[in-house]
PDB file of C-alpha atoms in Angstrom:
ATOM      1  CA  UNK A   3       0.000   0.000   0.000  1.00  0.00           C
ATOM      2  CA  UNK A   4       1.241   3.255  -1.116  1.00  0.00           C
ATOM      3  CA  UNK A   5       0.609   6.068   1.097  1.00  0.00           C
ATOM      4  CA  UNK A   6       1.830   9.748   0.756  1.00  0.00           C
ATOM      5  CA  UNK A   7       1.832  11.958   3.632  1.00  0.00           C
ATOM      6  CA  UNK A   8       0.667  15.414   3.498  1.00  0.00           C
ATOM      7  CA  UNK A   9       3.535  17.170   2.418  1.00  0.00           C
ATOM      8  CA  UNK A  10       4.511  14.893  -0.142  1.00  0.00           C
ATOM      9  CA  UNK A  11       0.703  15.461  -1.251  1.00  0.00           C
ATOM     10  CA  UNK A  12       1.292  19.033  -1.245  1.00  0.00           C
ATOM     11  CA  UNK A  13       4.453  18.805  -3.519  1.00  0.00           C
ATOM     12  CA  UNK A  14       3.352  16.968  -5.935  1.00  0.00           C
ATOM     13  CA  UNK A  15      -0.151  19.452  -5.952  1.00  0.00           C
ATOM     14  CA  UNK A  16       2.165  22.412  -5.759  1.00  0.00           C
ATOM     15  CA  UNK A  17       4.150  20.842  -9.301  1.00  0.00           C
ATOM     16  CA  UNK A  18       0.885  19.888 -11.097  1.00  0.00           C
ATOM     17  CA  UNK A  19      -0.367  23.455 -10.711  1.00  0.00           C
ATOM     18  CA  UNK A  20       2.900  25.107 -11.587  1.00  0.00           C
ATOM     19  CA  UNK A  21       2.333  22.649 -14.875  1.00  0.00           C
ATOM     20  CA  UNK A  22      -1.097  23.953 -15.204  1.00  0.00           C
ATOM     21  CA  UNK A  23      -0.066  27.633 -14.692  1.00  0.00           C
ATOM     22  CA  UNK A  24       2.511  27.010 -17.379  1.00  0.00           C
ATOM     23  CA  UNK A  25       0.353  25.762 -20.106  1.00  0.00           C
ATOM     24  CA  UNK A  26      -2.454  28.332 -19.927  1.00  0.00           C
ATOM     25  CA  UNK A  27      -2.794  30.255 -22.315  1.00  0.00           C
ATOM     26  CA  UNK A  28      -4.426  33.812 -23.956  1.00  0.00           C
ATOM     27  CA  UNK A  29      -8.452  32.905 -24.590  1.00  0.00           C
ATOM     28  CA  UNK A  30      -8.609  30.705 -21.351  1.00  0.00           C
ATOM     29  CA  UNK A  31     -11.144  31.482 -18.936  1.00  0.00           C
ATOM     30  CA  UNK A  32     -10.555  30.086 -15.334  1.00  0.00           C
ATOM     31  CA  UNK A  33     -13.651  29.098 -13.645  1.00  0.00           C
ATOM     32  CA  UNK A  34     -14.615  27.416 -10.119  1.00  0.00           C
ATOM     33  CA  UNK A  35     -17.412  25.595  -8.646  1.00  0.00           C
ATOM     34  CA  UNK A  36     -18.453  23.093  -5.853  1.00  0.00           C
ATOM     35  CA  UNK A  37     -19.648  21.475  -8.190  1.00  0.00           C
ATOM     36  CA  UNK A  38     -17.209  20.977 -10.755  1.00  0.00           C
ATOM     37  CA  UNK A  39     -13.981  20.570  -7.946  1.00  0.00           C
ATOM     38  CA  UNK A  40     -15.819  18.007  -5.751  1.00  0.00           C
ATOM     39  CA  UNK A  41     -14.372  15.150  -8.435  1.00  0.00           C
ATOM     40  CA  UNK A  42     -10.466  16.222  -7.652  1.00  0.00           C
ATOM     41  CA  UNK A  43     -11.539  16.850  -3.903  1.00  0.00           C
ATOM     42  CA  UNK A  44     -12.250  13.000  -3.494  1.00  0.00           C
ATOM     43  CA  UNK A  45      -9.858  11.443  -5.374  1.00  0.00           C
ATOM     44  CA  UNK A  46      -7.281  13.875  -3.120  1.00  0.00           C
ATOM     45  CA  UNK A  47      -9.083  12.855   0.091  1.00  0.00           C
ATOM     46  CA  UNK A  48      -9.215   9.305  -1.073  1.00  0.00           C
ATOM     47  CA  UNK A  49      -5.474   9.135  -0.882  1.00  0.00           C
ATOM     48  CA  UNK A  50      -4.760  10.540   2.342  1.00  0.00           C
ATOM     49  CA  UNK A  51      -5.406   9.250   5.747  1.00  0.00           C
ATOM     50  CA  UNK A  52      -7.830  11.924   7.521  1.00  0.00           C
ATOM     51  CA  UNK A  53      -5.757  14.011   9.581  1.00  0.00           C
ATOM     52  CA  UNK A  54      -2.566  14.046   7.684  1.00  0.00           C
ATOM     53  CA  UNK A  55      -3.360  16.892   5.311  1.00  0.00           C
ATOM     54  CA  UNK A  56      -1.864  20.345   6.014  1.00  0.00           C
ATOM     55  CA  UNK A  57      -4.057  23.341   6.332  1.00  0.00           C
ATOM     56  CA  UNK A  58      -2.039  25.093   3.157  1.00  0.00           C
ATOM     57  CA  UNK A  59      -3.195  22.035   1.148  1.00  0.00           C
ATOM     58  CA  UNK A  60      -6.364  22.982   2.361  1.00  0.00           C
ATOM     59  CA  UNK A  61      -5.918  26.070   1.087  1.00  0.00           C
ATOM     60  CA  UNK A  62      -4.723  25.225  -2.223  1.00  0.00           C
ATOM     61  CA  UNK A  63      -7.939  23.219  -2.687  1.00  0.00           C
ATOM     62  CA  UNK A  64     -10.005  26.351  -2.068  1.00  0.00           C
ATOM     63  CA  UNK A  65      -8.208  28.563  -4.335  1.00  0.00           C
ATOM     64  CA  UNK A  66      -7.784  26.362  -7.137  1.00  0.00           C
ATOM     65  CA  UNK A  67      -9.788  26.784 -10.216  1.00  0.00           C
ATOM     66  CA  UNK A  68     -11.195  25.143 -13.633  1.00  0.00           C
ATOM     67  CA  UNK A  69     -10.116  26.313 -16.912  1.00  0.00           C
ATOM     68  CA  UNK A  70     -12.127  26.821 -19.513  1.00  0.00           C
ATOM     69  CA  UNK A  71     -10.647  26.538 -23.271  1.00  0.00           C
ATOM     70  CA  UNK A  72     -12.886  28.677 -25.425  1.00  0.00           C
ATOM     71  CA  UNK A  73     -10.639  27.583 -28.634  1.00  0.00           C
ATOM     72  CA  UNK A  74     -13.429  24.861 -30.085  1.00  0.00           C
ATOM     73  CA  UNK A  75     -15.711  27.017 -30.514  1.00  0.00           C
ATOM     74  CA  UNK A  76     -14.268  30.208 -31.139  1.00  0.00           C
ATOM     75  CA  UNK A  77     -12.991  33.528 -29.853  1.00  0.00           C
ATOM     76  CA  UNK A  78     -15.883  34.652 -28.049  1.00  0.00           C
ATOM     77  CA  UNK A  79     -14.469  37.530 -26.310  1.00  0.00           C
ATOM     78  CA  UNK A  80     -14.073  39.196 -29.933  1.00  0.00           C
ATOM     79  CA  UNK A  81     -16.027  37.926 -31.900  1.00  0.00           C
ATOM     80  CA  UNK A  82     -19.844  35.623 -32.694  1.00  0.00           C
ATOM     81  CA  UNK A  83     -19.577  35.516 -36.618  1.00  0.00           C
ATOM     82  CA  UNK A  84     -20.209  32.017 -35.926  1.00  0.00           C
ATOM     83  CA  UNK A  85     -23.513  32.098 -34.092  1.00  0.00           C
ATOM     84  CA  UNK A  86     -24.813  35.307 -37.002  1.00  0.00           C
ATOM     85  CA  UNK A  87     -23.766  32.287 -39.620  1.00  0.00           C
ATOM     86  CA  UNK A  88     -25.945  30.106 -38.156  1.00  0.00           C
ATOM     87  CA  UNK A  89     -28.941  32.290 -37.648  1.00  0.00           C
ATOM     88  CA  UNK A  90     -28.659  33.395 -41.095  1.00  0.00           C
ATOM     89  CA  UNK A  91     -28.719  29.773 -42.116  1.00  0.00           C
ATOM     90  CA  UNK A  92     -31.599  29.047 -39.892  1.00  0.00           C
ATOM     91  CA  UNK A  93     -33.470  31.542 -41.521  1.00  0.00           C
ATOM     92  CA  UNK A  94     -32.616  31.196 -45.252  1.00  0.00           C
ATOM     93  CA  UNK A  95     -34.008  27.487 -44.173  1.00  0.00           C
ATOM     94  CA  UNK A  96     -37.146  29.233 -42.869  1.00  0.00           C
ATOM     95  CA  UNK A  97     -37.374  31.513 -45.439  1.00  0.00           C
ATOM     96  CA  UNK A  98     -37.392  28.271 -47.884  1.00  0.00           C
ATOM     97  CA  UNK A  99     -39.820  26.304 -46.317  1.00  0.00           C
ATOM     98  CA  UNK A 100     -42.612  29.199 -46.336  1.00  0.00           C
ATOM     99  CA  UNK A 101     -41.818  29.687 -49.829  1.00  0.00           C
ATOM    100  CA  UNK A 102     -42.353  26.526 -50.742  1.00  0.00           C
ATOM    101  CA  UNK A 103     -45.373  26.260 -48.717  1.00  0.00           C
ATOM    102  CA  UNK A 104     -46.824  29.472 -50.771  1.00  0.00           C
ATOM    103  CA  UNK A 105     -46.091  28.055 -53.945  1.00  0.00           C
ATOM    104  CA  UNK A 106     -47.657  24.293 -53.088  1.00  0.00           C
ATOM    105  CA  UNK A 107     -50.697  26.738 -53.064  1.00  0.00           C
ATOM    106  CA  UNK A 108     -50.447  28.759 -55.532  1.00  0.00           C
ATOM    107  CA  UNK A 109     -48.284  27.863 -58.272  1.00  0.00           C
ATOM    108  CA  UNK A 110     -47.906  23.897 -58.435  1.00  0.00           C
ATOM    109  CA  UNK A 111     -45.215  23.690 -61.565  1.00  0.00           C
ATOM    110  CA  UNK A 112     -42.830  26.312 -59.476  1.00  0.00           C
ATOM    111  CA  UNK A 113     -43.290  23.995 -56.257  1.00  0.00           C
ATOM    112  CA  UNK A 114     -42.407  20.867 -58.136  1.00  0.00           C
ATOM    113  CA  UNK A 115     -39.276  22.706 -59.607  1.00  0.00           C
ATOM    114  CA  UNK A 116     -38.252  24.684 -56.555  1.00  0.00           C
ATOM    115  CA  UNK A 117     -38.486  21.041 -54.211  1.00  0.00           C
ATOM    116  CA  UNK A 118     -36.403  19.316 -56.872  1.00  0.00           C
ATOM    117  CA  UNK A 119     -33.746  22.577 -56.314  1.00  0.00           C
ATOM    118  CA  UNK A 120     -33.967  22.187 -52.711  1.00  0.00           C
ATOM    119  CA  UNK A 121     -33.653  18.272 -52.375  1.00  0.00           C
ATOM    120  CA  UNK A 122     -30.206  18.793 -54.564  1.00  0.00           C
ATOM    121  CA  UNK A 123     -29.212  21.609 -52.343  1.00  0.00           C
ATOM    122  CA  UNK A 124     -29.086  22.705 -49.508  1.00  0.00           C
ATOM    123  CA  UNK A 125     -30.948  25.433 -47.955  1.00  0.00           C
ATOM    124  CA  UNK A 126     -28.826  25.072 -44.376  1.00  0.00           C
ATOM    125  CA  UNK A 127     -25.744  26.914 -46.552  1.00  0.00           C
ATOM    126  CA  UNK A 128     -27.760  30.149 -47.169  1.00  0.00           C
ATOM    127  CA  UNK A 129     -25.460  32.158 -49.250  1.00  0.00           C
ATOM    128  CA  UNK A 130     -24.044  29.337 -51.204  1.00  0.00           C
ATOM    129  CA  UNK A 131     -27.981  28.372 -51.465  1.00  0.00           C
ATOM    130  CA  UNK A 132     -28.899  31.676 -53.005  1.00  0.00           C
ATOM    131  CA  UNK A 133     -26.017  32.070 -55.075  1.00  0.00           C
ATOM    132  CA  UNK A 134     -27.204  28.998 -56.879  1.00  0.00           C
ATOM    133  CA  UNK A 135     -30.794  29.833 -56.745  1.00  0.00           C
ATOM    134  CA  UNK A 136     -30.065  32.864 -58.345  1.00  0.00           C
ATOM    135  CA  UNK A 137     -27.922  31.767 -61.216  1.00  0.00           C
ATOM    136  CA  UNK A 138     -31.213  29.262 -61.670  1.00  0.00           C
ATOM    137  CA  UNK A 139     -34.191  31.614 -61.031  1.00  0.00           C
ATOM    138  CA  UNK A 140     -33.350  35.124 -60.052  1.00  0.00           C
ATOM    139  CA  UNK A 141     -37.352  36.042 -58.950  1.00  0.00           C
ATOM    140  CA  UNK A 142     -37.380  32.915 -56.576  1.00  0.00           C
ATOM    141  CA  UNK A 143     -33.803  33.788 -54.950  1.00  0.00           C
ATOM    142  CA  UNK A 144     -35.211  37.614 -54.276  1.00  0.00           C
ATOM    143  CA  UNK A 145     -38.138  35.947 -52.940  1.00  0.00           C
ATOM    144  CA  UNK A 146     -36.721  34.188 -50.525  1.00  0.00           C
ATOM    145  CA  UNK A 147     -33.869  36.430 -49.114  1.00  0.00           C
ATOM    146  CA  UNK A 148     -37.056  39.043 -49.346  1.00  0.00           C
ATOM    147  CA  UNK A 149     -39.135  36.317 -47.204  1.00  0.00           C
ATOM    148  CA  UNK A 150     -35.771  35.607 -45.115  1.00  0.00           C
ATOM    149  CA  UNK A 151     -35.006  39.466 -44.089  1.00  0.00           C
ATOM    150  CA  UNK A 152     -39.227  39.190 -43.019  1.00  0.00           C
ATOM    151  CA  UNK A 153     -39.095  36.410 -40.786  1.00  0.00           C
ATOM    152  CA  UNK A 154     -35.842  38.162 -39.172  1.00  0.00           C
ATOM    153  CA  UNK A 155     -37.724  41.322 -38.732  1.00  0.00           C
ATOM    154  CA  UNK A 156     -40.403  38.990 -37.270  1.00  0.00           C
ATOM    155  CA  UNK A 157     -38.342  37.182 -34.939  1.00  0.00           C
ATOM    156  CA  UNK A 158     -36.297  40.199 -33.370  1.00  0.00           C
ATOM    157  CA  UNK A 159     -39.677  41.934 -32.444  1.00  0.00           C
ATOM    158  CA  UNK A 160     -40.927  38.736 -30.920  1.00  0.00           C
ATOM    159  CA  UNK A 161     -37.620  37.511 -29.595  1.00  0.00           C
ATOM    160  CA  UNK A 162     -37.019  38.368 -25.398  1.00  0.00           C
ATOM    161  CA  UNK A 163     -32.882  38.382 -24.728  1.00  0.00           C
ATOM    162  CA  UNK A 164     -33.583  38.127 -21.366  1.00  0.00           C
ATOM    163  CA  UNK A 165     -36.326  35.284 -21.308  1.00  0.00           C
ATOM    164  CA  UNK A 166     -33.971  33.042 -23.471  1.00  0.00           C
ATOM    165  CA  UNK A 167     -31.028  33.716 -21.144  1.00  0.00           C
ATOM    166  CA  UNK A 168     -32.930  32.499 -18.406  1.00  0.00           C
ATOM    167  CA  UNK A 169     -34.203  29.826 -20.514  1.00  0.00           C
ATOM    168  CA  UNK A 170     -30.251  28.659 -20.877  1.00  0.00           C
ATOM    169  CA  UNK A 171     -29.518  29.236 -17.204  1.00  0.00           C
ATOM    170  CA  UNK A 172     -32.717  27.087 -15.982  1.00  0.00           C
ATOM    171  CA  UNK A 173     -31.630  24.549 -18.412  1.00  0.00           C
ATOM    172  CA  UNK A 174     -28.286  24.288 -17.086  1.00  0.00           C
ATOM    173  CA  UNK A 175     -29.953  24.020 -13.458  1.00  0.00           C
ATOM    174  CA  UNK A 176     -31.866  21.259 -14.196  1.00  0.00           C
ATOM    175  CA  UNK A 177     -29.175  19.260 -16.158  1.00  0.00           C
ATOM    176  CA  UNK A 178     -26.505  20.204 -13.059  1.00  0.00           C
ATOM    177  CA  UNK A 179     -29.531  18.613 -10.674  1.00  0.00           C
ATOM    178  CA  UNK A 180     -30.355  15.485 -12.843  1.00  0.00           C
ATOM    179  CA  UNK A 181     -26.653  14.523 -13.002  1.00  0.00           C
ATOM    180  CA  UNK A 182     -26.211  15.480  -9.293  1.00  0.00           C
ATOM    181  CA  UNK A 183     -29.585  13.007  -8.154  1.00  0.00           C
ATOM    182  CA  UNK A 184     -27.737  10.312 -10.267  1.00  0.00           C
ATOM    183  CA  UNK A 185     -24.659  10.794  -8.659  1.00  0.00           C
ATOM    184  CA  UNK A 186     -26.036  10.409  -5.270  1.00  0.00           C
ATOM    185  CA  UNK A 187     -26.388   6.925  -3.500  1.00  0.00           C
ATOM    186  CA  UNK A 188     -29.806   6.886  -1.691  1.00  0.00           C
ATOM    187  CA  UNK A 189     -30.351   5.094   1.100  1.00  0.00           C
ATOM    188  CA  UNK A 190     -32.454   1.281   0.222  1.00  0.00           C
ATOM    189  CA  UNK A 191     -35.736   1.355   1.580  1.00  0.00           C
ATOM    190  CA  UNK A 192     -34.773  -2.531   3.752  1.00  0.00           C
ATOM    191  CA  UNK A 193     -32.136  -0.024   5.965  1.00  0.00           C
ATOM    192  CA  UNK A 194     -35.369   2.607   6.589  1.00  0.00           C
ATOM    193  CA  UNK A 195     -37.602  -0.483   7.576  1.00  0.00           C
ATOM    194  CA  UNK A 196     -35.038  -2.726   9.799  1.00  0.00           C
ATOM    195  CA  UNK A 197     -34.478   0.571  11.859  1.00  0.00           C
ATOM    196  CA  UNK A 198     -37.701   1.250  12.664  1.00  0.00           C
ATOM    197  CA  UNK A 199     -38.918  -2.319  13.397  1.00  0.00           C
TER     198      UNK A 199
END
């Protein structure tokens, strides 16, 4: 059995955050949570005897924090082309589907021809979409970046910032909770009954 005292604990905690420290970078964000340091908290605590740690490793533990690598999905801080991409995408999709809705109504022939366009592209890429719509049929490309700029007018009077951030943050609450109720062993019911009978 392999056991470290408290010092040697500290040490080798003090070297692991000195490696830490060394390969943050720029475009890191350094965050900390119960939540998120419990998991180091018992594997530390699972290899010392109680009693044995020192009250600077203590401290370390408090102060220590999670990092946060924003690289994957982009430089937030200066930028979200990204997430405008993506909306404009969403709604050159939109904009596409109530087109083609209007025309299944009122112009069968253009429905038939502007499905068949759709099926061998794809309305997802909106300005590659368009670009090739309107090398096809110019009046159904204005149409849609016409119906497109609409729904977007639409959507930004109807759309609440503030209801959709808390939206996200309940979210997050609830998936935090769910994972923590798995996480926890609950008592059987047999232990409940044998101690009151």
């Amino acid at each position: 059995m392999n056991l470290k005292t408290g010092a040697e604990l500290g040490m080798q905690r003090r070297h692991s955050m000195k490696r830490k420290h060394a390969m943050a970078r720029p475009g890191c964000l350094e965050l900390s949570s119960s939540f998120v340091d419990s998991w180091h908290d018992s594997r530390l605590s699972s290899k010392v005897i109680p009693g044995i740690m020192s009250k600077n490793l203590r401290k370390q533990r408090k102060d220590r924090k999670l990092v946060v690598v924003d690289n994957l999905g982009g430089q937030y801080e200066d930028t979200f082309s990204d997430v405008k991409t993506q909306l404009l995408n969403y709604f050159t999709y939109k904009a596409v589907r109530t087109v083609l809705n209007q025309l299944y109504e009122m112009n069968p022939p253009q429905y038939t021809w502007f499905y068949q366009f759709v099926a061998a592209n794809k309305p997802s890429e909106g300005k590659r979409f368009l670009r090739i719509l309107g090398k096809e049929r110019q009046e159904l490309a204005e149409r849609v970046m016409i119906t497109r700029l609409h729904l977007y007018g639409k959507w930004i009077k109807k759309c609440d910032h503030a209801q959709i951030y808390k939206e996200i943050s309940d979210e997050n609450l609830e998936l935090m909770r769910e994972r923590l109720i798995e996480t926890v062993v609950w008592p059987s019911d047999d232990t409940n009954t044998e101690k009151i009978g």
